[in-house]
């Protein structure tokens, strides 16, 4: 049984008409990027929404637009300011790409075609389609996570959702439902359906406007669809972060390399500990590894490193198991700020933290230790 046969048999309005009628009454019409729905605002919202839910994005979006109301404001800003406003939202490559794309658009203009949006950093097929549909009311089909789930259930597609052939099939179905008018509303409507009724957990099929020809609903497979490949357990990676504090009570932060995990963010210096089995064979001790790392700044280290905190942070591909060690150093006569190193008195941290792009667990730790630690 496929959706098309059911729809023909019942002779009801097509998918998009039913969805739009539902959207007019129950959809979300007051999201901040809808008022006004300009290409600049839609683009920012779509990049933020790539890995993050609407409820979380709203506050970030409002702060972002307040600081960068126009494209030119974003293009002219230092990357640090962008990363600071992105702090806590995760997937920081999005912020770096957003900033790079803003500079391209400031020079070349905001694109008004799918192909030109796709040429910008950080804009994939679904994001480009969402921008074209919402900002330009152009015929474009989105296929984000929510839409994939709706299409898989509605059409009864039961092959793993990550598979290329499945994605192709889902896109084909999604495109076949895309209307030729009210593209902006339809795009918001299909996202709303996935976010509010056809949710990952308990779908609310009783209130769904397209349930009468939904294969998953009619064949009692809603809980089983979409299917996924069996997930491999993710590995754990160990790391040690150094809370380097000098005699004057100042704490050192460094800027991480521009690419990779937490790229471009301010952070405590990090090193990878020598694992126990390596340690037995290694000529170097754990403290030698730490010392090698510290030697790049010529510190006079005082006493032993002391573990003061630990945290775990889950990335898509691994679990970071981290400890934070405090290292006291003598007043460092060369302790001046550079583009990649900054010193903060712990008393100044509460005011400084909101201005910095920081990884979430590091920001949380620094907020907790913003009063001097007692011995
Ligand atoms: S009927 Fe249920 S499973 Fe089917 S599209 Fe609607 S909410 Fe999703």
Coordinates of C-alpha atoms and ligand atoms in Angstrom, one line a residue:
X1 CA 0.0 0.0 0.0
X2 CA 1.4 3.4 -0.9
X3 CA 0.1 6.9 0.0
X4 CA -0.8 7.7 -3.6
X5 CA -3.3 4.8 -3.8
X6 CA -4.9 5.8 -0.6
X7 CA -5.2 9.4 -1.6
X8 CA -6.7 8.6 -4.9
X9 CA -9.2 6.2 -3.3
X10 CA -10.4 8.8 -0.8
X11 CA -10.5 11.7 -3.3
X12 CA -9.5 14.2 -0.6
X13 CA -7.5 17.4 -1.0
X14 CA -3.9 16.9 -1.7
X15 CA -1.3 16.7 1.1
X16 CA -0.2 20.3 0.8
X17 CA -3.8 21.7 0.9
X18 CA -4.6 19.8 4.1
X19 CA -1.3 20.7 5.7
X20 CA -1.7 24.4 4.8
X21 CA -5.3 24.5 6.2
X22 CA -4.0 23.0 9.5
X23 CA -1.0 25.5 9.5
X24 CA -3.3 28.5 9.1
X25 CA -5.0 27.5 12.4
X26 CA -2.3 25.6 14.4
X27 CA 1.0 26.6 12.8
X28 CA 3.7 28.8 14.3
X29 CA 3.3 32.3 12.9
X30 CA 5.2 34.4 15.5
X31 CA 8.7 33.0 15.3
X32 CA 11.2 35.9 15.5
X33 CA 12.7 35.3 12.0
X34 CA 9.2 35.4 10.5
X35 CA 8.8 39.1 11.4
X36 CA 10.0 40.4 9.0
X37 CA 10.9 37.3 7.0
X38 CA 14.0 38.7 5.2
X39 CA 16.6 36.6 3.6
X40 CA 19.2 37.7 6.1
X41 CA 17.1 36.7 9.1
X42 CA 15.9 33.4 7.6
X43 CA 19.4 32.5 6.7
X44 CA 20.6 33.0 10.3
X45 CA 17.7 31.1 11.7
X46 CA 18.2 28.2 9.3
X47 CA 21.9 27.9 10.2
X48 CA 21.1 28.0 13.9
X49 CA 18.3 25.4 13.4
X50 CA 20.6 23.0 11.6
X51 CA 21.4 21.0 14.8
X52 CA 19.3 22.8 17.3
X53 CA 15.6 22.9 18.2
X54 CA 13.4 26.0 17.8
X55 CA 12.9 26.5 21.5
X56 CA 16.6 26.8 22.1
X57 CA 17.3 28.9 19.0
X58 CA 14.8 31.7 19.7
X59 CA 16.9 33.4 22.5
X60 CA 20.1 33.0 20.5
X61 CA 18.5 34.4 17.4
X62 CA 17.1 37.4 19.2
X63 CA 20.5 38.2 20.9
X64 CA 22.2 37.7 17.5
X65 CA 19.9 40.0 15.6
X66 CA 20.1 42.6 18.4
X67 CA 23.9 42.7 18.0
X68 CA 23.9 42.2 14.2
X69 CA 20.7 43.7 12.9
X70 CA 22.0 43.9 9.3
X71 CA 24.3 41.8 7.1
X72 CA 26.9 44.6 7.1
X73 CA 27.0 44.5 11.0
X74 CA 27.8 40.8 10.9
X75 CA 30.3 41.0 8.1
X76 CA 32.2 43.9 9.9
X77 CA 32.3 42.2 13.3
X78 CA 35.3 40.2 14.5
X79 CA 34.8 36.5 14.6
X80 CA 35.3 36.6 18.4
X81 CA 32.1 38.5 18.8
X82 CA 30.2 36.0 16.6
X83 CA 31.6 33.1 18.6
X84 CA 30.7 34.8 21.9
X85 CA 27.1 35.0 20.8
X86 CA 27.2 31.4 19.6
X87 CA 28.6 30.2 23.0
X88 CA 26.6 27.2 24.2
X89 CA 24.8 26.6 20.9
X90 CA 27.4 24.0 19.9
X91 CA 28.7 23.0 16.4
X92 CA 30.8 26.1 16.2
X93 CA 31.8 25.5 12.6
X94 CA 28.3 26.9 11.9
X95 CA 29.3 30.3 13.4
X96 CA 32.6 30.4 11.6
X97 CA 30.9 29.6 8.3
X98 CA 28.1 32.1 9.0
X99 CA 30.7 34.8 9.5
X100 CA 32.7 33.8 6.4
X101 CA 29.4 33.7 4.3
X102 CA 28.4 37.2 5.6
X103 CA 31.7 38.6 4.3
X104 CA 31.1 37.0 0.9
X105 CA 27.6 38.4 0.8
X106 CA 28.6 41.8 1.9
X107 CA 30.9 41.9 -1.1
X108 CA 28.8 40.1 -3.6
X109 CA 25.2 40.7 -2.5
X110 CA 22.6 38.4 -0.9
X111 CA 21.9 35.5 -3.3
X112 CA 18.4 35.1 -4.8
X113 CA 18.9 31.6 -6.3
X114 CA 19.4 28.2 -4.9
X115 CA 22.6 27.6 -6.7
X116 CA 24.2 30.8 -5.3
X117 CA 23.1 30.0 -1.7
X118 CA 24.6 26.6 -2.1
X119 CA 28.0 28.2 -3.0
X120 CA 28.2 29.9 0.4
X121 CA 30.1 28.3 3.4
X122 CA 27.8 26.3 5.7
X123 CA 24.8 26.2 3.4
X124 CA 23.7 22.8 2.4
X125 CA 20.8 21.7 0.1
X126 CA 18.1 21.7 2.8
X127 CA 19.2 25.0 4.2
X128 CA 19.4 26.6 0.8
X129 CA 15.9 25.3 -0.1
X130 CA 14.5 26.6 3.2
X131 CA 15.9 30.1 2.6
X132 CA 14.6 30.2 -1.0
X133 CA 11.1 29.0 0.0
X134 CA 10.8 31.2 3.1
X135 CA 12.5 34.4 2.0
X136 CA 11.6 34.3 -1.7
X137 CA 8.5 32.1 -1.8
X138 CA 10.4 30.1 -4.4
X139 CA 9.6 26.5 -5.3
X140 CA 12.1 24.6 -3.3
X141 CA 11.9 21.4 -1.2
X142 CA 13.4 21.1 2.2
X143 CA 14.5 17.8 3.7
X144 CA 15.7 18.4 7.3
X145 CA 15.4 15.8 10.1
X146 CA 11.8 16.6 10.8
X147 CA 10.7 16.4 7.2
X148 CA 12.6 13.1 6.7
X149 CA 10.7 11.6 9.6
X150 CA 7.3 12.9 8.3
X151 CA 8.0 11.6 4.8
X152 CA 9.3 8.2 6.0
X153 CA 6.2 7.7 8.1
X154 CA 3.6 9.1 5.6
X155 CA 5.0 7.2 2.7
X156 CA 5.9 4.1 4.7
X157 CA 9.6 4.1 3.7
X158 CA 11.3 1.6 6.0
X159 CA 14.9 1.5 4.9
X160 CA 17.5 3.2 7.2
X161 CA 17.1 6.9 7.1
X162 CA 20.8 7.6 6.8
X163 CA 21.1 5.5 3.6
X164 CA 21.7 7.5 0.4
X165 CA 19.0 5.7 -1.5
X166 CA 16.5 6.4 1.3
X167 CA 17.3 10.1 1.3
X168 CA 16.8 10.1 -2.4
X169 CA 13.4 8.4 -2.0
X170 CA 12.4 10.8 0.8
X171 CA 13.4 13.8 -1.3
X172 CA 11.3 12.5 -4.2
X173 CA 8.3 12.1 -1.9
X174 CA 8.8 15.5 -0.3
X175 CA 9.1 17.1 -3.7
X176 CA 6.0 15.5 -4.9
X177 CA 4.1 17.1 -2.0
X178 CA 5.6 20.6 -2.5
X179 CA 2.9 23.0 -3.8
X180 CA 3.5 25.7 -6.4
X181 CA 2.1 28.5 -4.3
X182 CA 2.4 29.6 -0.6
X183 CA 5.9 28.1 -0.5
X184 CA 7.0 30.0 2.6
X185 CA 3.9 28.9 4.5
X186 CA 4.2 25.3 3.3
X187 CA 7.8 25.1 4.3
X188 CA 7.0 26.4 7.8
X189 CA 4.0 24.1 7.9
X190 CA 5.9 20.9 7.2
X191 CA 8.5 21.8 9.7
X192 CA 5.8 22.5 12.3
X193 CA 4.1 19.2 11.6
X194 CA 7.4 17.4 12.3
X195 CA 8.2 19.5 15.4
X196 CA 4.7 19.5 17.0
X197 CA 2.7 16.4 15.9
X198 CA 4.8 13.9 14.0
X199 CA 7.5 14.0 16.7
X200 CA 10.3 11.6 17.3
X201 CA 8.7 10.2 20.4
X202 CA 4.9 9.9 20.7
X203 CA 3.3 11.2 17.4
X204 CA -0.1 12.8 17.8
X205 CA -1.7 11.2 14.8
X206 CA -5.2 11.9 16.1
X207 CA -4.7 15.6 15.4
X208 CA -2.6 15.2 12.2
X209 CA -4.1 16.7 9.0
X210 CA -2.5 14.1 6.8
X211 CA -3.3 11.0 8.8
X212 CA -6.0 9.6 6.4
X213 CA -3.4 8.5 3.9
X214 CA -0.4 8.1 6.2
X215 CA 1.0 4.6 5.7
X216 CA 2.7 4.4 9.1
X217 CA -0.6 5.4 10.8
X218 CA -2.8 3.1 8.8
X219 CA -0.5 0.1 9.2
X220 CA 0.3 0.7 12.8
X221 CA 4.1 1.4 12.2
X222 CA 4.4 4.9 13.6
X223 CA 6.7 3.8 16.4
X224 CA 8.9 1.8 14.1
X225 CA 9.4 4.4 11.4
X226 CA 11.8 5.8 10.4
X227 CA 14.3 3.0 10.9
X228 CA 18.0 3.7 11.6
X229 CA 21.2 1.7 11.2
X230 CA 22.4 0.1 14.4
X231 CA 24.5 2.7 16.1
X232 CA 28.1 1.7 17.1
X233 CA 29.1 2.7 20.6
X234 CA 31.1 5.9 20.5
X235 CA 34.7 5.9 21.8
X236 CA 35.9 7.9 24.8
X237 CA 38.7 10.4 24.5
X238 CA 40.6 11.7 27.6
X239 CA 41.9 15.2 27.9
X240 CA 43.3 17.4 30.6
X241 CA 42.7 21.2 30.7
X242 CA 45.0 23.4 32.7
X243 CA 43.8 26.1 35.0
X244 CA 47.0 28.2 34.9
X245 CA 46.9 30.9 37.5
X246 CA 49.7 33.3 38.4
X247 CA 50.7 34.9 41.7
X248 CA 48.5 37.9 40.9
X249 CA 45.4 35.6 40.6
X250 CA 45.2 35.9 36.9
X251 CA 44.0 33.0 34.8
X252 CA 45.2 32.2 31.3
X253 CA 42.9 31.4 28.4
X254 CA 44.1 30.5 24.9
X255 CA 42.4 30.7 21.6
X256 CA 42.0 27.2 20.1
X257 CA 43.1 26.6 16.5
X258 CA 40.6 27.8 13.9
X259 CA 39.3 24.4 12.8
X260 CA 38.5 21.2 14.6
X261 CA 36.6 20.8 17.9
X262 CA 35.7 24.1 19.5
X263 CA 37.7 25.8 16.7
X264 CA 38.4 29.5 17.4
X265 CA 36.9 29.4 20.9
X266 CA 38.7 30.6 24.0
X267 CA 39.6 27.8 26.3
X268 CA 41.9 26.5 29.0
X269 CA 45.0 25.0 27.5
X270 CA 44.5 21.3 26.8
X271 CA 46.8 18.4 26.5
X272 CA 46.2 14.7 25.9
X273 CA 47.2 12.5 28.9
X274 CA 49.4 9.5 28.4
X275 CA 47.3 6.4 28.8
X276 CA 48.2 3.9 31.5
X277 CA 49.4 1.2 29.1
X278 CA 51.5 3.8 27.1
X279 CA 52.8 5.1 30.4
X280 CA 54.4 1.8 31.3
X281 CA 56.3 1.7 28.0
X282 CA 57.0 5.4 27.8
X283 CA 60.2 7.2 28.9
X284 CA 58.0 10.2 29.8
X285 CA 55.9 10.6 32.8
X286 CA 52.5 12.3 33.0
X287 CA 54.1 15.3 34.6
X288 CA 56.7 15.4 31.8
X289 CA 53.9 15.6 29.2
X290 CA 52.4 18.5 31.2
X291 CA 55.7 20.1 31.5
X292 CA 56.4 19.8 27.8
X293 CA 53.1 21.6 27.2
X294 CA 53.8 24.3 29.7
X295 CA 57.3 24.9 28.5
X296 CA 56.1 26.8 25.4
X297 CA 55.3 29.7 27.7
X298 CA 58.4 29.5 29.9
X299 CA 56.5 29.5 33.2
X300 CA 58.1 29.0 36.5
X301 CA 55.7 26.3 37.8
X302 CA 55.1 26.3 41.6
X303 CA 54.3 23.0 43.3
X304 CA 52.4 20.2 41.9
X305 CA 49.4 20.2 39.5
X306 CA 46.2 19.6 41.4
X307 CA 43.0 18.1 39.9
X308 CA 40.2 20.5 40.7
X309 CA 37.3 19.4 38.5
X310 CA 36.1 16.8 36.0
X311 CA 33.5 16.7 33.3
X312 CA 32.2 14.7 30.4
X313 CA 31.0 16.2 27.2
X314 CA 29.4 14.3 24.4
X315 CA 30.3 15.1 20.8
X316 CA 28.6 13.4 17.8
X317 CA 31.5 11.0 17.4
X318 CA 33.0 10.6 20.8
X319 CA 32.7 11.2 24.5
X320 CA 35.2 13.6 26.0
X321 CA 36.2 12.6 29.5
X322 CA 38.1 15.5 30.9
X323 CA 39.7 16.7 34.1
X324 CA 40.9 20.2 35.0
X325 CA 44.2 20.6 36.8
X326 CA 45.2 23.8 38.6
X327 CA 48.8 24.9 38.0
X328 CA 50.3 27.8 39.9
X329 CA 52.9 29.8 38.2
X330 CA 55.0 32.7 39.4
X331 CA 54.1 36.2 38.2
X332 CA 54.8 35.8 34.6
X333 CA 56.7 38.9 33.4
X334 CA 55.7 38.2 29.9
X335 CA 52.0 37.7 30.8
X336 CA 50.5 40.1 28.3
X337 CA 47.6 39.5 26.0
X338 CA 48.3 38.5 22.5
X339 CA 45.7 37.6 19.7
X340 CA 45.8 34.0 21.0
X341 CA 46.4 34.3 24.7
X342 CA 44.5 36.4 27.3
X343 CA 44.9 36.7 31.0
X344 CA 41.9 37.4 33.3
X345 CA 41.8 38.2 36.9
X346 CA 39.3 35.8 38.4
X347 CA 37.4 38.7 39.8
X348 CA 36.9 40.0 36.2
X349 CA 35.6 36.7 34.9
X350 CA 31.9 37.3 35.5
X351 CA 32.0 40.4 33.3
X352 CA 34.4 38.9 30.8
X353 CA 32.7 35.5 30.2
X354 CA 29.7 36.8 28.2
X355 CA 32.0 38.6 25.8
X356 CA 34.0 35.4 25.0
X357 CA 33.2 32.5 22.8
X358 CA 33.8 29.6 25.1
X359 CA 32.9 25.8 25.0
X360 CA 29.9 25.2 27.2
X361 CA 31.6 22.9 29.8
X362 CA 34.6 25.4 30.1
X363 CA 32.2 28.3 30.4
X364 CA 30.3 26.5 33.2
X365 CA 33.5 25.7 35.0
X366 CA 34.8 29.3 34.8
X367 CA 31.5 30.7 36.0
X368 CA 31.7 28.4 39.0
X369 CA 35.3 29.4 39.8
X370 CA 35.0 33.1 39.3
X371 CA 35.9 33.7 42.9
X372 CA 39.6 33.0 43.9
X373 CA 40.1 29.4 45.1
X374 CA 41.4 28.8 48.6
X375 CA 44.4 26.6 49.1
Ligands
LIG1 S1 -0.5 10.4 10.9 FE1 1.0 10.3 12.6 S2 2.8 9.3 11.7 FE2 1.5 10.0 10.0 S3 2.3 12.0 9.4 FE3 0.7 12.3 10.8 S4 1.6 12.5 12.9 FE4 3.1 11.5 11.4

